[in-house]
Coordinates of C-alpha atoms and ligand atoms in Angstrom, one line a residue:
X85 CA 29.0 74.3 43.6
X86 CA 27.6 74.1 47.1
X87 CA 30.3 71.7 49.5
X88 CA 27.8 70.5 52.3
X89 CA 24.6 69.3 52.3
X90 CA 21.6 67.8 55.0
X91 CA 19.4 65.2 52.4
X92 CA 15.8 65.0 54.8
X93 CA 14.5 61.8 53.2
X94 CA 17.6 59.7 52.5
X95 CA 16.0 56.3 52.9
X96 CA 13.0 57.3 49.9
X97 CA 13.5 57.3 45.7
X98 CA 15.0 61.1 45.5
X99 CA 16.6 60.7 48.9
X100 CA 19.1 58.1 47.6
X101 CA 19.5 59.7 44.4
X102 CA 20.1 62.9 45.8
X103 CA 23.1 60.4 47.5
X104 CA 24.3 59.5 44.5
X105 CA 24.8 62.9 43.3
X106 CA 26.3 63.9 46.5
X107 CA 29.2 61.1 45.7
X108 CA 30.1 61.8 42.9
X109 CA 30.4 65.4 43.9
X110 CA 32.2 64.6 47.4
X111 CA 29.6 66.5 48.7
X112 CA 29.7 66.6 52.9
X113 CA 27.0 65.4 54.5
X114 CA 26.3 67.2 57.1
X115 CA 22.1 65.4 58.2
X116 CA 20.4 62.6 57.2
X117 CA 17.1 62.0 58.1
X118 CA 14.0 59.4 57.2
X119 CA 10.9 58.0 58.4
X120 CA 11.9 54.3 60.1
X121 CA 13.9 52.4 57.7
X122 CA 16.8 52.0 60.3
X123 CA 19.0 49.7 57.7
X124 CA 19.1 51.8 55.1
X125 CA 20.3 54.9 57.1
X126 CA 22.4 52.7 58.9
X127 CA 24.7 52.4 55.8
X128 CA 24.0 55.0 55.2
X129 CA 25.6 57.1 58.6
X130 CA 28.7 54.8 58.0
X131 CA 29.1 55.8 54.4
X132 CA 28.9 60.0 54.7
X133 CA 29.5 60.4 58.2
X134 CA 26.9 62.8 58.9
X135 CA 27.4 65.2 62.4
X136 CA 23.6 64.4 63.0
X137 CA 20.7 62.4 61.9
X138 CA 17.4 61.8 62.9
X139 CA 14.5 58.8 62.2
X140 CA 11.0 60.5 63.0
X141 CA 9.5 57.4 63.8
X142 CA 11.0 56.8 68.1
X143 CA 11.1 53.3 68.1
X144 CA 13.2 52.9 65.1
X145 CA 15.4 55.9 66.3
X146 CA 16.4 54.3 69.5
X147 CA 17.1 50.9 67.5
X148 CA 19.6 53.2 65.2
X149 CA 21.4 54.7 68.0
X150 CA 22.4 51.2 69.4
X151 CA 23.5 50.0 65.9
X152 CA 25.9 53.1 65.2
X153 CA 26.8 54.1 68.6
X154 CA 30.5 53.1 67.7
X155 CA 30.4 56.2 65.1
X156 CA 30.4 59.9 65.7
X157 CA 26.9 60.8 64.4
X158 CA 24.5 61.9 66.8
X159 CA 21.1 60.3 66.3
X160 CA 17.9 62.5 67.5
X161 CA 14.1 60.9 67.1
X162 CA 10.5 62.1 66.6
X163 CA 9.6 65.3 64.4
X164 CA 11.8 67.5 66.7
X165 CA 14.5 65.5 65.8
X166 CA 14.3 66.1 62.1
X167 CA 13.7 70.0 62.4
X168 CA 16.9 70.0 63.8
X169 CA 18.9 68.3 61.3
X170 CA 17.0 70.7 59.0
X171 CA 18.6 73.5 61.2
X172 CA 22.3 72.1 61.0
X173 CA 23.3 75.2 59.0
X174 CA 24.2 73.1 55.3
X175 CA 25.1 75.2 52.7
X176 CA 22.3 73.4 51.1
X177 CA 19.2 71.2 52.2
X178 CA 17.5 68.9 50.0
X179 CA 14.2 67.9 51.1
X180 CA 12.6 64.6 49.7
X181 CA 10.4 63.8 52.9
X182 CA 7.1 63.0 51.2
X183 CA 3.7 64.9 52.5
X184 CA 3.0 67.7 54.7
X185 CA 5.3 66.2 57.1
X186 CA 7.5 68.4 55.3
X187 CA 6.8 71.9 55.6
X188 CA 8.3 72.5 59.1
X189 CA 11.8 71.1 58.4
X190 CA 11.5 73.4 54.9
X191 CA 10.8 76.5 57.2
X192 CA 13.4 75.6 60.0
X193 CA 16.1 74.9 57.1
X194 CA 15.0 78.5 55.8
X195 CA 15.0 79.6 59.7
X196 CA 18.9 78.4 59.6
X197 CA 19.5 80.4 56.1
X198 CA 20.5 77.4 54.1
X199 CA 19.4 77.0 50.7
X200 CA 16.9 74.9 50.1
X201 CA 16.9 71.9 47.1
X202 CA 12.9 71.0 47.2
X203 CA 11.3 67.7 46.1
X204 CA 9.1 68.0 48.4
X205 CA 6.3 69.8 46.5
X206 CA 3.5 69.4 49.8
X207 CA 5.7 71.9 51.5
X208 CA 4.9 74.5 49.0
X209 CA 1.5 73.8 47.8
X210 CA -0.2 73.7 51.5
X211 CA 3.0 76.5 52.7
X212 CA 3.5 78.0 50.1
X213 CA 2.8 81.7 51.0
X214 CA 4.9 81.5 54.1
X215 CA 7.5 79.4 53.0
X216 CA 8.5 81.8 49.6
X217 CA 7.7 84.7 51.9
X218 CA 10.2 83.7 54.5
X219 CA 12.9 82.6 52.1
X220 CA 12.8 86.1 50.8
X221 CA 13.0 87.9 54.1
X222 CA 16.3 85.6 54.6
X223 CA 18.0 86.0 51.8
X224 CA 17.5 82.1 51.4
X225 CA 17.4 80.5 47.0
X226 CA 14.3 78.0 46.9
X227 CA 15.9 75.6 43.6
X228 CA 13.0 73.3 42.4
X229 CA 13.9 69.3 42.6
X230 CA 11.1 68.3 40.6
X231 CA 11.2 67.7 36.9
X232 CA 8.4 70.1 35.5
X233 CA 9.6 72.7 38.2
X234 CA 13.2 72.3 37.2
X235 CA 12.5 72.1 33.5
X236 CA 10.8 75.7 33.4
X237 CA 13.5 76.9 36.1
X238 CA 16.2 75.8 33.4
X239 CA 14.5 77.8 30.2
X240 CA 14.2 81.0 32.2
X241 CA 17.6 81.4 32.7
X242 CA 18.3 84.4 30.6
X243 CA 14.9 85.5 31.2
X244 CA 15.4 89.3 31.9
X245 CA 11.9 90.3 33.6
X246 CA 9.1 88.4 34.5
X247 CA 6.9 90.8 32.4
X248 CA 8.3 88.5 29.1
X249 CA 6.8 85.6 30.6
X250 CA 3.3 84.5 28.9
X251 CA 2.1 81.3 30.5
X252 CA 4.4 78.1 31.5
X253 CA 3.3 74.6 30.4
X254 CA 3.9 71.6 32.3
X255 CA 4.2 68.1 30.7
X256 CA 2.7 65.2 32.2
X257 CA 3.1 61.8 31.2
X258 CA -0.7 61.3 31.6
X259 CA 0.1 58.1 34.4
X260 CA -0.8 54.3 33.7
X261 CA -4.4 54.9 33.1
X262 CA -4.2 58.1 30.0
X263 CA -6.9 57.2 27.7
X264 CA -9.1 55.6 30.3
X265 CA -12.6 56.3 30.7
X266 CA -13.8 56.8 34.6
X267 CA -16.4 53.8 34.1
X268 CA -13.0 52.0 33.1
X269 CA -11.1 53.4 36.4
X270 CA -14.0 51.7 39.2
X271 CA -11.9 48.6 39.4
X272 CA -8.6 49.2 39.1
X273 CA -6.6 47.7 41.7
X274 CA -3.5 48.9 43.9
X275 CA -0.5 47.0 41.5
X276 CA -2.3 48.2 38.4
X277 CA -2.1 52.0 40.2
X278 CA 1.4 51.6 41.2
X279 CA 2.7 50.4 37.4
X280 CA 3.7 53.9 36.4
X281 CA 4.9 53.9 32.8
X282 CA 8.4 56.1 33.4
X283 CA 9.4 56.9 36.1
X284 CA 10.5 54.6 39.2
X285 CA 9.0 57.0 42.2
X286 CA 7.8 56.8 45.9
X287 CA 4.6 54.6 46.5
X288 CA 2.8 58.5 47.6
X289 CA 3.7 59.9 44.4
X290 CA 2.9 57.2 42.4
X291 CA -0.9 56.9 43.2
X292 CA -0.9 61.0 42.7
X293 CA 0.6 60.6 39.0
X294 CA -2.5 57.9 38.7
X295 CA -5.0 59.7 39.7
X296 CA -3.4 63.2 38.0
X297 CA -3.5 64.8 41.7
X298 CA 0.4 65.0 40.8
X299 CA -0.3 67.4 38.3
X300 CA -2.5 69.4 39.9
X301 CA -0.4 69.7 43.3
X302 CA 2.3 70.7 40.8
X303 CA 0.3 73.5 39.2
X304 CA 0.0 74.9 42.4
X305 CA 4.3 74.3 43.3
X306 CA 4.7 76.3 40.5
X307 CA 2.3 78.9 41.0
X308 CA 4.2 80.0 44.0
X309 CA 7.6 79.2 42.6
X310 CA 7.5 80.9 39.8
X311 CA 4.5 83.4 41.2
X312 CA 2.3 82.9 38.5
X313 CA -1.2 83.2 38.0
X314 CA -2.9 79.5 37.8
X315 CA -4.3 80.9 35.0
X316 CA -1.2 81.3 32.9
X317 CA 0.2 77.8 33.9
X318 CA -1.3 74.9 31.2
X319 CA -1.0 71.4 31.2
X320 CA -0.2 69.0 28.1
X321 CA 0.2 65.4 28.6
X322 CA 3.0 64.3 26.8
X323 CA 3.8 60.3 27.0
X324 CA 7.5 60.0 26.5
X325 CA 8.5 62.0 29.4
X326 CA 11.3 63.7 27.4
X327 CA 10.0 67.3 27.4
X328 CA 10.1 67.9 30.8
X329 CA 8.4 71.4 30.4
X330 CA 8.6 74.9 28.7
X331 CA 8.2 78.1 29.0
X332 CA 5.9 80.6 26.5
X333 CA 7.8 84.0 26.4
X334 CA 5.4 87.1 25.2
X335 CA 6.7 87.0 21.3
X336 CA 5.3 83.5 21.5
X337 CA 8.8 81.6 21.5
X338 CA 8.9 79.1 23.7
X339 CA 11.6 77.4 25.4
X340 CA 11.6 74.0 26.8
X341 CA 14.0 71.4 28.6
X342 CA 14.6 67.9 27.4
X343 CA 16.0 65.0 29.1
X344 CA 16.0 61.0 29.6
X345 CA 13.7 60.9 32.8
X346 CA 16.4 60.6 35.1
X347 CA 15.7 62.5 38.4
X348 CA 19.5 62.9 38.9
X349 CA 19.5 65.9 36.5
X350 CA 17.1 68.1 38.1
X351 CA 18.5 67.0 41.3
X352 CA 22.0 67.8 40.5
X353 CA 21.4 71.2 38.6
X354 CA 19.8 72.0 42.4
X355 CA 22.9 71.7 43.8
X356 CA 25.1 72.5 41.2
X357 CA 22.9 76.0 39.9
X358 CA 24.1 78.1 38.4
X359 CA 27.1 75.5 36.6
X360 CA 27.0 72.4 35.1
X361 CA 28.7 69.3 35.7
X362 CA 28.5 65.8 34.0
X363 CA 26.6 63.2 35.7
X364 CA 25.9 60.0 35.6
X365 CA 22.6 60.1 33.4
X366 CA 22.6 59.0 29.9
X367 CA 22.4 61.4 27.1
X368 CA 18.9 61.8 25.0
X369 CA 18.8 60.1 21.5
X370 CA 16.2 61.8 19.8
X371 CA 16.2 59.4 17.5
X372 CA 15.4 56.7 19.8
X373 CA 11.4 58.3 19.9
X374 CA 9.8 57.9 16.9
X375 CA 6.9 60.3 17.6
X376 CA 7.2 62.9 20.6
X377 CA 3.4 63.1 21.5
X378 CA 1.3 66.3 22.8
X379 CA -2.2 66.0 24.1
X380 CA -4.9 67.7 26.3
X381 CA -5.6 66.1 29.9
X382 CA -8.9 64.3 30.2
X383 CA -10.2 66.8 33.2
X384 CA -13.4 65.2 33.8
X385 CA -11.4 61.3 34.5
X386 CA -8.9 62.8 36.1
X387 CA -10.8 65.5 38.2
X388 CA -8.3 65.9 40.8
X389 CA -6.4 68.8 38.5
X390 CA -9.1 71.1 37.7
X391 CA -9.7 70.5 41.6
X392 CA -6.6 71.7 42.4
X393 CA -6.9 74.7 40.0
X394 CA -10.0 75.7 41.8
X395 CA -7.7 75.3 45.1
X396 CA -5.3 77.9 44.3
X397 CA -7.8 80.2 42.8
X398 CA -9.7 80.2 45.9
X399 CA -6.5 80.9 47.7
X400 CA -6.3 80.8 51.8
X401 CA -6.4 77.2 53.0
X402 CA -7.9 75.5 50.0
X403 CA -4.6 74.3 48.9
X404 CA -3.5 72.9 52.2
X405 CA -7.2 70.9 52.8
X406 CA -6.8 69.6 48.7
X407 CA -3.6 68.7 49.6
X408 CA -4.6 67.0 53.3
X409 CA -7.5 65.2 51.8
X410 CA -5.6 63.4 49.4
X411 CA -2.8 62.4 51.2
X412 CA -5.4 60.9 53.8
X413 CA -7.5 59.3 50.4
X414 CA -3.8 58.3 49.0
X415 CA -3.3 56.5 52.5
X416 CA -6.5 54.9 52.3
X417 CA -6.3 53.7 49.2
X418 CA -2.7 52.0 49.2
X419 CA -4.1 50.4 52.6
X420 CA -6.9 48.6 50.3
X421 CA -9.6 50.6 52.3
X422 CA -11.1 52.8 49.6
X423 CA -11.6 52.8 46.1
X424 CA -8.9 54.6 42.9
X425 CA -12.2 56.8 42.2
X426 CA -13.0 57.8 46.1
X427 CA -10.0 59.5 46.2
X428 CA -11.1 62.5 43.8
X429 CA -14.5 63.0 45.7
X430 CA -12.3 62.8 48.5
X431 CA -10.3 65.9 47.1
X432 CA -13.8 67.6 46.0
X433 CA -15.5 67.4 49.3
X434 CA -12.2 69.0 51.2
X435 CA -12.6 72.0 48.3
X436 CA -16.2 72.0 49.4
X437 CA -15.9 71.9 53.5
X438 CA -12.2 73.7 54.0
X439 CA -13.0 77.1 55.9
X440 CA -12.5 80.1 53.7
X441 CA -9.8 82.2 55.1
X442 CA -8.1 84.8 53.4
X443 CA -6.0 86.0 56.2
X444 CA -4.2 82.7 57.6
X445 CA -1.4 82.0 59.1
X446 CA 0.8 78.9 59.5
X447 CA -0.8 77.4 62.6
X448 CA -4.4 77.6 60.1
X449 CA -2.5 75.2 57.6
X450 CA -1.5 72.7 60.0
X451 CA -5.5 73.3 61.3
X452 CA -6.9 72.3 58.5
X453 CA -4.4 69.6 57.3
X454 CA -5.6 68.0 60.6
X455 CA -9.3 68.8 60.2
X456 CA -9.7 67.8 56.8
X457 CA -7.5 64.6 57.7
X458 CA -10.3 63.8 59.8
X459 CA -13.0 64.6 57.5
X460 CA -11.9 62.5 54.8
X461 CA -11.1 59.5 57.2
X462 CA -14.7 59.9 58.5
X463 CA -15.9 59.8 55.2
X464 CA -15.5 56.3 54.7
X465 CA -15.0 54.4 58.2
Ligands
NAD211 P1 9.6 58.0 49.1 O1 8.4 57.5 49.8 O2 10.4 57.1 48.3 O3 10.6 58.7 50.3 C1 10.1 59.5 51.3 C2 11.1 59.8 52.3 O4 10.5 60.6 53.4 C3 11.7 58.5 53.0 O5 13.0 58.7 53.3 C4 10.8 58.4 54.3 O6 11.5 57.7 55.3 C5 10.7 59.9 54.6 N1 9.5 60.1 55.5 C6 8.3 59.6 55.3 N2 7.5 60.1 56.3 C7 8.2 60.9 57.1 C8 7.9 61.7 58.2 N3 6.7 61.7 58.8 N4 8.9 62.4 58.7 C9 10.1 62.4 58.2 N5 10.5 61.7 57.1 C10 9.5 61.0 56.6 O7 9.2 59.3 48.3 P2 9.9 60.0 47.0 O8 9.3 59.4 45.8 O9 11.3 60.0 47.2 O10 9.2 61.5 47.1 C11 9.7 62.4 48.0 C12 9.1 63.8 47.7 O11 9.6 64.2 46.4 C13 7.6 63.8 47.5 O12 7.1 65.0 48.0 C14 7.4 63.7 46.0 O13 6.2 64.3 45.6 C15 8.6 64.5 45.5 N6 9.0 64.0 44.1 C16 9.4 62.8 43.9 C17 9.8 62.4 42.6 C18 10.4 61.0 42.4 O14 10.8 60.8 41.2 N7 10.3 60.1 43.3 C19 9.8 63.3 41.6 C20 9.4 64.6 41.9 C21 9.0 65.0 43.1
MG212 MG1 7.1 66.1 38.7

């Protein structure tokens, strides 16, 4: 098992369960870092004496380093900041900053040659091709934090080529609104949105398992995890949340993880790959479901996954502006600005506008995350 450890996102859901882990592990912390919510970082700095942390938001950065400038962590502010607690050389950095905000701490944690626990799936799906390709040239172990990611991660172990790989299947839980027509969605209001029927999550991630943009941003993390073909990665919605995905071997047997949903499992196996270790979840009673349930996705109410599909078949850019556009839509809609619905043809008009570029670089993502910000703000103000 790894011994240190930087957690970028400490303050959010996976942040502080990724903390968790870390305790009962004695992990050392080596960073923390967060957005602005100076009391929770506050405690905790004084609980895991980190060497350095960061807040990207100034303001609430300089408020932190008054409040803990009796202890020995150094406190560093603004984007810059957070890259270099990303860069503090952990054995291991675990990434649950939410959005494209972060894809340049993944690459300067990568830069530093620490492995890297992601939950951060924005990183890969608008990064992807230079964030695998640089973890490759440095020797550096991507481990998936998220569920579906870590579910097909744990049944290829074993696995002896990829050639005996036929197609991996992610489960989704299909969100508050499975079995809802579109007429029935035009309404819907923020709480109903935000009342997600397993897991407790991030406000960001929430909305995306609403509108199935979750699903779709994580057909396209696993397309570059596993470097698969979108067209041999499937979706099923499954209600329970206890098959957390499988994986469809060329004889046709197919292997699959189960679990409560608990994030502490995948989060721990990150850490703790390739052993195992008890933790604090609670072990699966079968018995307690009835009926485990299998369907297919409802792609024309939620269009924002066959959106997505089309985004990493297109390659280049598409995936980043999909990715920008709802993010911005996302925004708009948890600010009471837009409508559920808009946020879709917010993701279909960035598929629509993005600049077709086969040959990009890094600089072109962060380009068009910042155009197609832009364009979908402009859309409706
Ligand atoms: P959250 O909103 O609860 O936490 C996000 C964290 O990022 C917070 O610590 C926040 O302070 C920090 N942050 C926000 N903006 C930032 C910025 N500009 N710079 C630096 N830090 C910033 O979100 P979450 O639910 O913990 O999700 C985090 C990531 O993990 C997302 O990418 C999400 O898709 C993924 N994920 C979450 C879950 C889950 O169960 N919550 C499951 C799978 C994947
Ligand atoms: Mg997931």
């Amino acid at each position: 098992m790894i011994k240190s450890l930087a957690v970028l996102g400490s303050t959010g859901s996976i942040g502080v369960q990724a903390l968790e882990v870390a305790r009962l592990h004695n992990l050392k912390i080596e960073a923390l870092t967060a957005g602005s919510r100076v009391d929770i970082i506050e405690n905790q700095i004084r609980e895991f004496s980190p060497a350095v942390a960061a807040l990207a938001d100034e303001k609430a950065a300089a408020d932190l380093k008054i409040r803990v400038a009796d202890t020995s962590t150094k406190i560093l502010s603004g984007a810059e900041g957070v890259k270099e607690c990303a860069s503090c050389g952990a054995e291991s950095v675990l990434n649950s900053i939410v959005g494209i905000a972060g894809l340049a701490p993944t690459v300067a944690a990568i830069e530093a040659g620490s492995d890297i626990a992601l939950a951060n799936k924005e990183t890969l799906v608008a990064g992807g091709k230079f964030v695998m390709g640089l973890a490759k040239e440095k020797g550096v172990n991507i481990y998936p934090v998220d569920s579906e990611h870590s579910a097909i991660f744990q049944s290829l172990q074993g696995c002896a080529s990829k050639k005996q790989i036929k197609r991996l299947i992610l489960t989704a839980s299909g969100g508050p609104f499975f079995g809802k027509t579109k007429k029935d969605l035009e309404g819907v209001t923020l709480e109903q949105a935000l009342n997600h029927p397993n897991w407790s999550m991030g406000a960001k991630i929430t909305i995306d398992s609403a509108t199935m943009m979750n699903k779709g941003l994580e057909l396209i993390e696993a397309a570059w995890l596993f470097d698969m073909e979108a067209k041999d990665i499937d979706i099923v919605v499954h209600r329970q949340s206890v098959v957390h995905s499988l994986v469809e071997y060329v004889d046709n047997s197919v292997i699959a993880q189960l679990g409560v949903p608990d994030m502490r499992i995948p989060i721990q196996y990150a850490l703790t790959y390739p052993d195992r270790f008890e933790s604090p979840v609670r072990q699966l009673d079968l018995t307690e479901f009835a009926t485990l349930t299998f369907e297919k996705p409802d792609y024309e109410t939620f269009a924002c996954i066959n959106l997505c599909r089309r985004a990493i078949e297109k390659g280049g850019v598409y995936p980043a502006a999909v990715n920008a556009a709802n993010e911005k839509a996302n925004e708009l809609f948890r600010q009471g600005k837009i409508r559920f619905l808009d946020i879709a043809d917010a993701v279909a008009n960035a598929l629509e506008k993005a600049p077709h570029n086969d040959d990009y670089s890094l600089a072109d993502v962060f380009e068009t995350d910042r155009l197609i910000r832009t364009q979908t703000e402009r859309l409706f103000i």
